[in-house]
């Protein structure tokens, strides 16, 4: 058996009123906290109030940054860091989807290292972050259980991961926060989690631990499939999808994402396609390209689907089509990605430009 390495230090607490019930844990991280969140959703779903109430109960002073946009930019990361450095924040509570959580991890590195600049996020892997506590309000990215932070780099015209590995100290999961998620965001984000399960399962870094988690996540997703199709997002369904998301995060924390994520970034950056949809529309053609047919069959079985056409129909119905990418653009994105070995190394066999182009062509409508 190959050498196996499994590391997942994030403590996960899931339950009703998890933030308020566990407020004493915040005292372990200091007396001044920076809350980082998106524009409005954390007010509407009650997560921001739960956090501020919990902090007041513990006598912890907080500052608030509530302007993280979707696919957060390095500029936003710098603004968060500027506030955290000025206020001498001891730790960050990140509330929201993957965007605020990812932005917090990158800003946490800049706060901890007062001389570091945005460039050090990509060339100094040993830099640490101040502690991050994640309160997710989408069930998709799994950022609460991954060490990754994906930011938008407008100089390089792409989304890219910082090179530090920042696992949150805690993931505090309360299904209540998901109940206000609009239908299409629910779908896009849950398909992101499905992509993580599938890509992690098919990755060259997959091992017995990540596969065990991926299979459980796929089974849970399969149990929700009918309700997802019917857009029947009850508390019970959302609870399962929240588990799926955090489990899928644990899978990619070990095995990484693969070709669909690498290809999806161009769709998000240049065509404004939401992250989950950008990966999801590519999944079916990607699985056709994968050589390990036994694993593909296992995925379909766990999802309660007969064959890849059924998976394709499910994804098309849920996500709709992408028809804004020209053939020339597909060629350009394929050419650039084919040269990026770092992004393709998680696929178990060599990936050529023609392979990438075929996946784009088969997945997108011209
Ligand atoms: P998001 O970009 O964080 O948020 C999308 C939208 O959902 C925002 O408009 C947000 O509004 C809204 N929203 C969030 N929670 C809500 C709720 N409970 N009710 C209503 N609306 C809500 O979405 P995401 O898909 O979770 O995150 C995507 C980002 O994560 C991408 O940048 C992607 O690259 C990254 N990602 C990271 C990892 C990782 O391992 N770190 C993995 C996959 C993807 P507000 O702005 O008002 O909050
Ligand atoms: Fe993702």
Short mmCIF file of C-alpha atoms and ligand atoms in Angstrom, two decimals:
data_model
loop_
_atom_site.label_atom_id
_atom_site.label_comp_id
_atom_site.label_asym_id
_atom_site.label_seq_id
_atom_site.Cartn_x
_atom_site.Cartn_y
_atom_site.Cartn_z
CA UNK A 1 0.00 0.00 0.00
CA UNK A 2 1.21 3.54 -0.82
CA UNK A 3 2.23 5.90 1.96
CA UNK A 4 -0.91 7.57 3.37
CA UNK A 5 -1.14 10.98 4.96
CA UNK A 6 -4.35 12.31 6.49
CA UNK A 7 -4.59 15.63 8.32
CA UNK A 8 -7.73 17.55 9.24
CA UNK A 9 -7.33 19.67 12.36
CA UNK A 10 -10.58 21.67 12.14
CA UNK A 11 -12.98 21.00 15.00
CA UNK A 12 -16.52 20.66 13.66
CA UNK A 13 -19.60 21.45 15.74
CA UNK A 14 -23.03 21.01 14.17
CA UNK A 15 -26.37 21.70 15.80
CA UNK A 16 -29.14 24.13 16.53
CA UNK A 17 -27.91 27.45 17.96
CA UNK A 18 -24.35 26.13 17.79
CA UNK A 19 -22.80 29.62 17.93
CA UNK A 20 -24.68 30.81 21.02
CA UNK A 21 -24.34 27.50 22.84
CA UNK A 22 -20.58 27.41 22.30
CA UNK A 23 -19.72 31.06 22.87
CA UNK A 24 -17.05 30.29 25.54
CA UNK A 25 -14.79 28.77 22.88
CA UNK A 26 -14.18 32.26 21.45
CA UNK A 27 -12.25 33.14 24.64
CA UNK A 28 -9.50 30.73 23.57
CA UNK A 29 -8.52 33.03 20.74
CA UNK A 30 -8.20 36.49 22.30
CA UNK A 31 -10.08 39.61 23.27
CA UNK A 32 -10.41 41.34 19.87
CA UNK A 33 -12.00 39.73 16.86
CA UNK A 34 -12.61 40.81 13.29
CA UNK A 35 -15.90 39.59 11.84
CA UNK A 36 -15.72 39.17 8.06
CA UNK A 37 -18.86 38.65 6.03
CA UNK A 38 -20.67 39.38 2.75
CA UNK A 39 -22.98 42.26 2.01
CA UNK A 40 -26.41 41.33 3.36
CA UNK A 41 -27.11 37.63 3.72
CA UNK A 42 -25.65 37.23 7.22
CA UNK A 43 -28.05 39.91 8.48
CA UNK A 44 -31.05 38.20 6.88
CA UNK A 45 -30.24 34.65 7.98
CA UNK A 46 -29.40 35.64 11.56
CA UNK A 47 -25.81 34.40 11.63
CA UNK A 48 -24.30 37.84 12.20
CA UNK A 49 -26.61 38.53 15.13
CA UNK A 50 -25.86 35.14 16.68
CA UNK A 51 -22.13 35.84 16.45
CA UNK A 52 -22.33 39.38 17.86
CA UNK A 53 -24.64 38.20 20.68
CA UNK A 54 -22.19 35.41 21.53
CA UNK A 55 -19.26 37.83 21.54
CA UNK A 56 -21.10 40.32 23.74
CA UNK A 57 -21.91 37.53 26.17
CA UNK A 58 -18.20 36.74 26.40
CA UNK A 59 -17.08 40.38 26.57
CA UNK A 60 -15.08 40.14 23.34
CA UNK A 61 -14.70 43.35 21.32
CA UNK A 62 -15.39 43.07 17.59
CA UNK A 63 -14.84 45.01 14.37
CA UNK A 64 -16.85 44.27 11.27
CA UNK A 65 -15.88 44.01 7.60
CA UNK A 66 -19.09 43.37 5.67
CA UNK A 67 -18.20 43.99 2.05
CA UNK A 68 -16.78 40.71 0.74
CA UNK A 69 -17.96 40.22 -2.84
CA UNK A 70 -18.43 36.90 -4.67
CA UNK A 71 -15.09 35.50 -5.90
CA UNK A 72 -13.20 37.85 -3.59
CA UNK A 73 -10.46 40.02 -5.04
CA UNK A 74 -6.98 40.53 -3.65
CA UNK A 75 -7.97 44.17 -3.14
CA UNK A 76 -10.72 43.07 -0.75
CA UNK A 77 -8.28 40.78 1.05
CA UNK A 78 -5.96 43.76 1.51
CA UNK A 79 -8.78 45.94 2.85
CA UNK A 80 -9.69 43.28 5.43
CA UNK A 81 -6.03 42.96 6.41
CA UNK A 82 -5.70 46.73 6.75
CA UNK A 83 -8.60 46.80 9.20
CA UNK A 84 -7.31 43.78 11.13
CA UNK A 85 -3.80 45.22 11.39
CA UNK A 86 -5.12 48.62 12.52
CA UNK A 87 -7.41 47.09 15.14
CA UNK A 88 -4.85 44.46 16.19
CA UNK A 89 -7.41 41.68 15.75
CA UNK A 90 -6.47 38.45 17.53
CA UNK A 91 -8.66 36.23 15.36
CA UNK A 92 -11.29 36.27 12.61
CA UNK A 93 -14.83 34.93 12.58
CA UNK A 94 -15.74 34.40 8.92
CA UNK A 95 -19.48 34.26 8.24
CA UNK A 96 -20.93 33.40 4.85
CA UNK A 97 -20.28 31.40 1.79
CA UNK A 98 -16.87 30.43 0.47
CA UNK A 99 -16.08 34.02 -0.51
CA UNK A 100 -15.94 35.55 3.01
CA UNK A 101 -14.31 32.42 4.45
CA UNK A 102 -11.62 32.33 1.76
CA UNK A 103 -11.00 36.08 1.96
CA UNK A 104 -10.59 35.72 5.74
CA UNK A 105 -7.94 33.01 5.41
CA UNK A 106 -5.86 35.16 3.04
CA UNK A 107 -6.35 38.29 5.15
CA UNK A 108 -5.48 36.27 8.26
CA UNK A 109 -2.03 35.60 6.77
CA UNK A 110 -1.48 39.30 6.07
CA UNK A 111 -2.62 40.28 9.57
CA UNK A 112 -0.36 37.73 11.25
CA UNK A 113 2.63 38.85 9.16
CA UNK A 114 2.58 42.63 9.24
CA UNK A 115 5.22 43.07 6.52
CA UNK A 116 3.67 40.59 4.11
CA UNK A 117 2.11 41.80 0.86
CA UNK A 118 -0.37 40.20 -1.53
CA UNK A 119 2.57 38.67 -3.46
CA UNK A 120 3.65 36.71 -0.39
CA UNK A 121 0.30 34.90 -0.52
CA UNK A 122 1.71 33.06 -3.54
CA UNK A 123 5.41 32.70 -2.74
CA UNK A 124 5.77 32.16 1.03
CA UNK A 125 4.03 28.90 1.91
CA UNK A 126 5.26 28.81 5.49
CA UNK A 127 3.49 31.98 6.61
CA UNK A 128 0.82 31.34 9.23
CA UNK A 129 -2.54 33.05 9.76
CA UNK A 130 -4.24 34.36 12.86
CA UNK A 131 -6.93 31.82 13.92
CA UNK A 132 -10.03 31.59 11.71
CA UNK A 133 -13.43 30.43 12.94
CA UNK A 134 -15.80 29.63 10.07
CA UNK A 135 -19.58 29.95 10.20
CA UNK A 136 -20.75 28.76 6.77
CA UNK A 137 -24.06 29.94 5.37
CA UNK A 138 -23.91 28.08 2.06
CA UNK A 139 -23.55 24.32 1.67
CA UNK A 140 -21.09 24.07 -1.16
CA UNK A 141 -17.49 25.11 -0.99
CA UNK A 142 -16.62 23.28 2.22
CA UNK A 143 -14.11 26.08 2.88
CA UNK A 144 -14.87 25.57 6.58
CA UNK A 145 -13.04 22.21 6.41
CA UNK A 146 -10.43 22.90 3.73
CA UNK A 147 -7.06 24.63 4.01
CA UNK A 148 -7.64 26.49 0.70
CA UNK A 149 -8.38 30.10 -0.06
CA UNK A 150 -9.28 30.97 -3.64
CA UNK A 151 -8.95 34.62 -4.59
CA UNK A 152 -9.40 36.61 -7.79
CA UNK A 153 -6.17 37.99 -9.20
CA UNK A 154 -7.02 40.67 -11.75
CA UNK A 155 -3.35 41.12 -12.73
CA UNK A 156 -3.18 37.50 -13.89
CA UNK A 157 -6.84 37.49 -14.96
CA UNK A 158 -7.69 34.34 -13.06
CA UNK A 159 -8.79 32.84 -9.78
CA UNK A 160 -5.99 31.19 -7.87
CA UNK A 161 -5.34 29.57 -4.51
CA UNK A 162 -2.99 31.13 -1.99
CA UNK A 163 0.00 28.91 -1.21
CA UNK A 164 -0.47 28.78 2.58
CA UNK A 165 -2.67 26.02 4.00
CA UNK A 166 -5.06 27.57 6.48
CA UNK A 167 -7.49 25.20 8.16
CA UNK A 168 -10.10 27.02 10.28
CA UNK A 169 -9.83 26.29 13.99
CA UNK A 170 -13.55 25.62 14.19
CA UNK A 171 -16.39 25.07 11.74
CA UNK A 172 -19.67 26.02 13.43
CA UNK A 173 -22.55 24.58 11.42
CA UNK A 174 -26.17 25.60 11.95
CA UNK A 175 -28.65 24.51 9.28
CA UNK A 176 -30.91 27.45 10.19
CA UNK A 177 -28.60 29.79 8.24
CA UNK A 178 -29.22 27.86 5.02
CA UNK A 179 -32.99 28.24 5.15
CA UNK A 180 -32.85 31.65 3.43
CA UNK A 181 -30.62 30.59 0.57
CA UNK A 182 -32.32 31.35 -2.76
CA UNK A 183 -33.11 28.27 -4.83
CA UNK A 184 -30.51 28.81 -7.56
CA UNK A 185 -27.70 29.58 -5.09
CA UNK A 186 -28.68 26.42 -3.19
CA UNK A 187 -28.40 24.41 -6.40
CA UNK A 188 -25.13 25.95 -7.61
CA UNK A 189 -23.47 25.53 -4.24
CA UNK A 190 -24.64 21.95 -3.69
CA UNK A 191 -23.32 21.04 -7.17
CA UNK A 192 -19.98 22.58 -6.12
CA UNK A 193 -19.95 20.12 -3.19
CA UNK A 194 -20.82 17.28 -5.60
CA UNK A 195 -17.90 18.35 -7.82
CA UNK A 196 -15.57 18.24 -4.81
CA UNK A 197 -16.71 14.70 -3.98
CA UNK A 198 -16.31 13.50 -7.54
CA UNK A 199 -13.03 15.27 -8.33
CA UNK A 200 -11.51 14.27 -4.99
CA UNK A 201 -12.63 10.66 -5.51
CA UNK A 202 -11.08 10.54 -9.00
CA UNK A 203 -7.91 12.41 -7.99
CA UNK A 204 -4.46 10.85 -8.10
CA UNK A 205 -4.11 11.87 -4.43
CA UNK A 206 -7.20 9.95 -3.30
CA UNK A 207 -6.55 7.47 -0.50
CA UNK A 208 -8.59 5.14 1.66
CA UNK A 209 -9.55 7.93 4.08
CA UNK A 210 -10.60 10.46 1.44
CA UNK A 211 -12.43 7.74 -0.52
CA UNK A 212 -14.35 6.62 2.57
CA UNK A 213 -15.50 10.19 3.11
CA UNK A 214 -16.27 10.72 -0.59
CA UNK A 215 -18.40 7.58 -0.73
CA UNK A 216 -20.38 8.66 2.34
CA UNK A 217 -20.84 12.14 0.86
CA UNK A 218 -22.00 10.72 -2.48
CA UNK A 219 -24.45 8.42 -0.69
CA UNK A 220 -25.89 11.35 1.29
CA UNK A 221 -26.17 13.37 -1.93
CA UNK A 222 -27.91 10.40 -3.57
CA UNK A 223 -30.44 10.33 -0.73
CA UNK A 224 -31.29 13.96 -1.53
CA UNK A 225 -31.36 13.59 -5.31
CA UNK A 226 -35.13 13.41 -5.75
CA UNK A 227 -35.71 16.37 -3.44
CA UNK A 228 -33.02 18.40 -5.23
CA UNK A 229 -34.70 17.64 -8.57
CA UNK A 230 -38.02 18.76 -7.12
CA UNK A 231 -36.34 21.79 -5.52
CA UNK A 232 -37.83 20.68 -2.24
CA UNK A 233 -35.24 22.08 0.17
CA UNK A 234 -36.64 21.17 3.58
CA UNK A 235 -34.68 21.47 6.84
CA UNK A 236 -33.83 17.75 6.70
CA UNK A 237 -32.57 17.99 3.12
CA UNK A 238 -30.51 21.09 3.88
CA UNK A 239 -29.03 19.39 6.93
CA UNK A 240 -27.84 16.52 4.74
CA UNK A 241 -26.49 18.94 2.15
CA UNK A 242 -24.60 20.82 4.86
CA UNK A 243 -22.99 17.53 5.89
CA UNK A 244 -22.23 16.75 2.25
CA UNK A 245 -20.50 20.11 1.88
CA UNK A 246 -18.28 19.74 4.95
CA UNK A 247 -17.48 16.11 4.12
CA UNK A 248 -16.63 17.12 0.54
CA UNK A 249 -14.34 19.81 1.97
CA UNK A 250 -12.58 17.10 3.98
CA UNK A 251 -12.18 15.08 0.77
CA UNK A 252 -10.54 17.87 -1.24
CA UNK A 253 -8.46 18.89 1.77
CA UNK A 254 -6.67 15.56 1.21
CA UNK A 255 -7.13 14.79 -2.47
CA UNK A 256 -7.52 18.25 -4.05
CA UNK A 257 -9.85 19.22 -6.88
CA UNK A 258 -9.10 18.31 -10.47
CA UNK A 259 -9.90 19.13 -14.10
CA UNK A 260 -13.44 20.61 -13.71
CA UNK A 261 -12.30 23.14 -11.10
CA UNK A 262 -9.22 24.01 -13.15
CA UNK A 263 -11.41 24.51 -16.24
CA UNK A 264 -14.24 26.22 -14.38
CA UNK A 265 -12.15 29.17 -13.20
CA UNK A 266 -12.01 30.63 -16.74
CA UNK A 267 -15.82 30.36 -17.02
CA UNK A 268 -16.19 32.27 -13.76
CA UNK A 269 -13.50 34.87 -14.44
CA UNK A 270 -14.37 35.68 -18.07
CA UNK A 271 -18.08 34.78 -18.24
CA UNK A 272 -19.30 35.43 -14.71
CA UNK A 273 -20.66 31.88 -14.33
CA UNK A 274 -21.16 31.08 -10.61
CA UNK A 275 -18.47 28.75 -9.27
CA UNK A 276 -20.66 25.68 -8.66
CA UNK A 277 -22.34 25.92 -12.04
CA UNK A 278 -18.98 26.44 -13.78
CA UNK A 279 -17.71 23.09 -12.44
CA UNK A 280 -21.04 21.29 -12.65
CA UNK A 281 -21.60 21.81 -16.38
CA UNK A 282 -18.23 20.13 -17.04
CA UNK A 283 -18.66 17.12 -14.73
CA UNK A 284 -20.33 14.72 -17.10
CA UNK A 285 -17.82 15.06 -19.95
CA UNK A 286 -15.00 14.97 -17.41
CA UNK A 287 -16.23 11.63 -16.05
CA UNK A 288 -16.40 10.26 -19.61
CA UNK A 289 -12.73 11.22 -19.94
CA UNK A 290 -11.72 9.47 -16.69
CA UNK A 291 -10.11 6.05 -17.14
CA UNK A 292 -11.11 4.47 -13.84
CA UNK A 293 -14.50 3.17 -14.95
CA UNK A 294 -14.99 1.21 -11.72
CA UNK A 295 -14.89 4.40 -9.71
CA UNK A 296 -17.22 6.13 -12.19
CA UNK A 297 -19.70 3.25 -11.80
CA UNK A 298 -19.44 3.52 -8.01
CA UNK A 299 -20.20 7.26 -8.16
CA UNK A 300 -23.32 6.61 -10.25
CA UNK A 301 -24.44 3.79 -7.96
CA UNK A 302 -24.06 5.96 -4.83
CA UNK A 303 -25.91 8.82 -6.51
CA UNK A 304 -28.70 6.36 -7.42
CA UNK A 305 -28.21 7.06 -11.13
CA UNK A 306 -28.17 4.45 -13.89
CA UNK A 307 -25.57 5.93 -16.20
CA UNK A 308 -23.65 9.06 -17.16
CA UNK A 309 -26.47 10.27 -19.40
CA UNK A 310 -28.72 10.38 -16.33
CA UNK A 311 -26.09 12.41 -14.50
CA UNK A 312 -25.85 14.75 -17.52
CA UNK A 313 -29.65 15.18 -17.60
CA UNK A 314 -29.72 15.92 -13.86
CA UNK A 315 -26.97 18.54 -14.14
CA UNK A 316 -28.48 20.20 -17.21
CA UNK A 317 -31.90 20.40 -15.60
CA UNK A 318 -30.51 21.88 -12.40
CA UNK A 319 -27.92 24.24 -13.87
CA UNK A 320 -29.12 25.09 -17.37
CA UNK A 321 -26.66 25.49 -20.22
CA UNK A 322 -23.69 27.78 -20.71
CA UNK A 323 -23.80 29.26 -24.22
CA UNK A 324 -21.65 32.37 -23.90
CA UNK A 325 -18.26 30.84 -24.68
CA UNK A 326 -17.03 30.91 -28.28
CA UNK A 327 -14.96 28.14 -29.82
CA UNK A 328 -11.95 30.49 -30.01
CA UNK A 329 -12.28 31.21 -26.29
CA UNK A 330 -12.45 27.48 -25.50
CA UNK A 331 -9.24 26.98 -27.51
CA UNK A 332 -7.56 29.82 -25.66
CA UNK A 333 -8.57 28.58 -22.17
CA UNK A 334 -7.57 25.00 -23.09
CA UNK A 335 -4.17 26.11 -24.35
CA UNK A 336 -3.42 28.08 -21.18
CA UNK A 337 -4.58 25.28 -18.87
CA UNK A 338 -2.64 22.60 -20.77
CA UNK A 339 0.57 24.45 -19.82
CA UNK A 340 -0.39 24.63 -16.14
CA UNK A 341 0.91 21.39 -14.73
CA UNK A 342 0.18 22.47 -11.15
CA UNK A 343 -3.54 22.53 -11.93
CA UNK A 344 -3.58 19.24 -13.87
CA UNK A 345 -1.33 17.13 -11.67
CA UNK A 346 -4.25 15.71 -9.67
CA UNK A 347 -5.50 13.81 -12.70
CA UNK A 348 -4.04 10.28 -12.75
CA UNK A 349 -3.02 10.33 -16.42
CA UNK A 350 -1.52 12.98 -18.76
CA UNK A 351 -3.98 15.64 -19.91
CA UNK A 352 -3.46 17.18 -23.35
CA UNK A 353 -4.88 20.40 -24.72
CA UNK A 354 -7.18 18.38 -27.04
CA UNK A 355 -8.61 16.55 -24.00
CA UNK A 356 -9.45 19.82 -22.26
CA UNK A 357 -10.91 21.30 -25.43
CA UNK A 358 -13.09 18.21 -25.92
CA UNK A 359 -14.49 18.53 -22.39
CA UNK A 360 -15.31 22.21 -23.03
CA UNK A 361 -16.83 21.45 -26.44
CA UNK A 362 -18.94 18.56 -25.21
CA UNK A 363 -20.16 20.53 -22.18
CA UNK A 364 -20.83 24.03 -23.53
CA UNK A 365 -23.18 25.15 -26.25
CA UNK A 366 -21.58 27.36 -28.88
P1 LIG B 1 -20.38 33.10 -2.08
O1 LIG B 1 -19.65 33.74 -3.22
O2 LIG B 1 -19.74 33.12 -0.76
O3 LIG B 1 -21.84 33.74 -1.96
C1 LIG B 1 -22.70 33.74 -3.08
C2 LIG B 1 -23.94 34.55 -2.80
O4 LIG B 1 -24.72 33.87 -1.82
C3 LIG B 1 -23.65 35.94 -2.24
O5 LIG B 1 -24.46 36.83 -2.96
C4 LIG B 1 -24.11 35.84 -0.78
O6 LIG B 1 -24.65 37.06 -0.32
C5 LIG B 1 -25.18 34.78 -0.86
N1 LIG B 1 -25.42 34.04 0.38
C6 LIG B 1 -24.52 33.41 1.17
N2 LIG B 1 -25.14 32.78 2.18
C7 LIG B 1 -26.46 33.03 2.05
C8 LIG B 1 -27.62 32.64 2.79
N3 LIG B 1 -27.54 31.84 3.85
N4 LIG B 1 -28.83 33.09 2.39
C9 LIG B 1 -28.90 33.89 1.27
N5 LIG B 1 -27.87 34.26 0.52
C10 LIG B 1 -26.65 33.83 0.89
O7 LIG B 1 -20.77 31.62 -2.55
P2 LIG B 1 -20.07 30.21 -2.36
O8 LIG B 1 -20.48 29.40 -3.51
O9 LIG B 1 -20.31 29.69 -0.99
O10 LIG B 1 -18.51 30.54 -2.47
C11 LIG B 1 -17.87 30.61 -3.72
C12 LIG B 1 -16.41 30.93 -3.52
O11 LIG B 1 -15.77 29.87 -2.77
C13 LIG B 1 -15.67 31.04 -4.83
O12 LIG B 1 -14.76 32.11 -4.79
C14 LIG B 1 -14.94 29.70 -4.94
O13 LIG B 1 -13.79 29.75 -5.74
C15 LIG B 1 -14.61 29.44 -3.49
N6 LIG B 1 -14.33 28.02 -3.18
C16 LIG B 1 -13.49 27.77 -2.16
C17 LIG B 1 -13.15 26.46 -1.82
C18 LIG B 1 -12.21 26.22 -0.70
O14 LIG B 1 -11.84 25.08 -0.44
N7 LIG B 1 -11.78 27.23 0.01
C19 LIG B 1 -13.71 25.38 -2.52
C20 LIG B 1 -14.60 25.66 -3.56
C21 LIG B 1 -14.91 26.99 -3.86
P3 LIG B 1 -23.87 38.10 0.64
O15 LIG B 1 -22.77 38.70 -0.16
O16 LIG B 1 -24.91 39.08 1.00
O17 LIG B 1 -23.36 37.32 1.82
FE1 LIG B 2 -15.39 24.42 -5.50
#
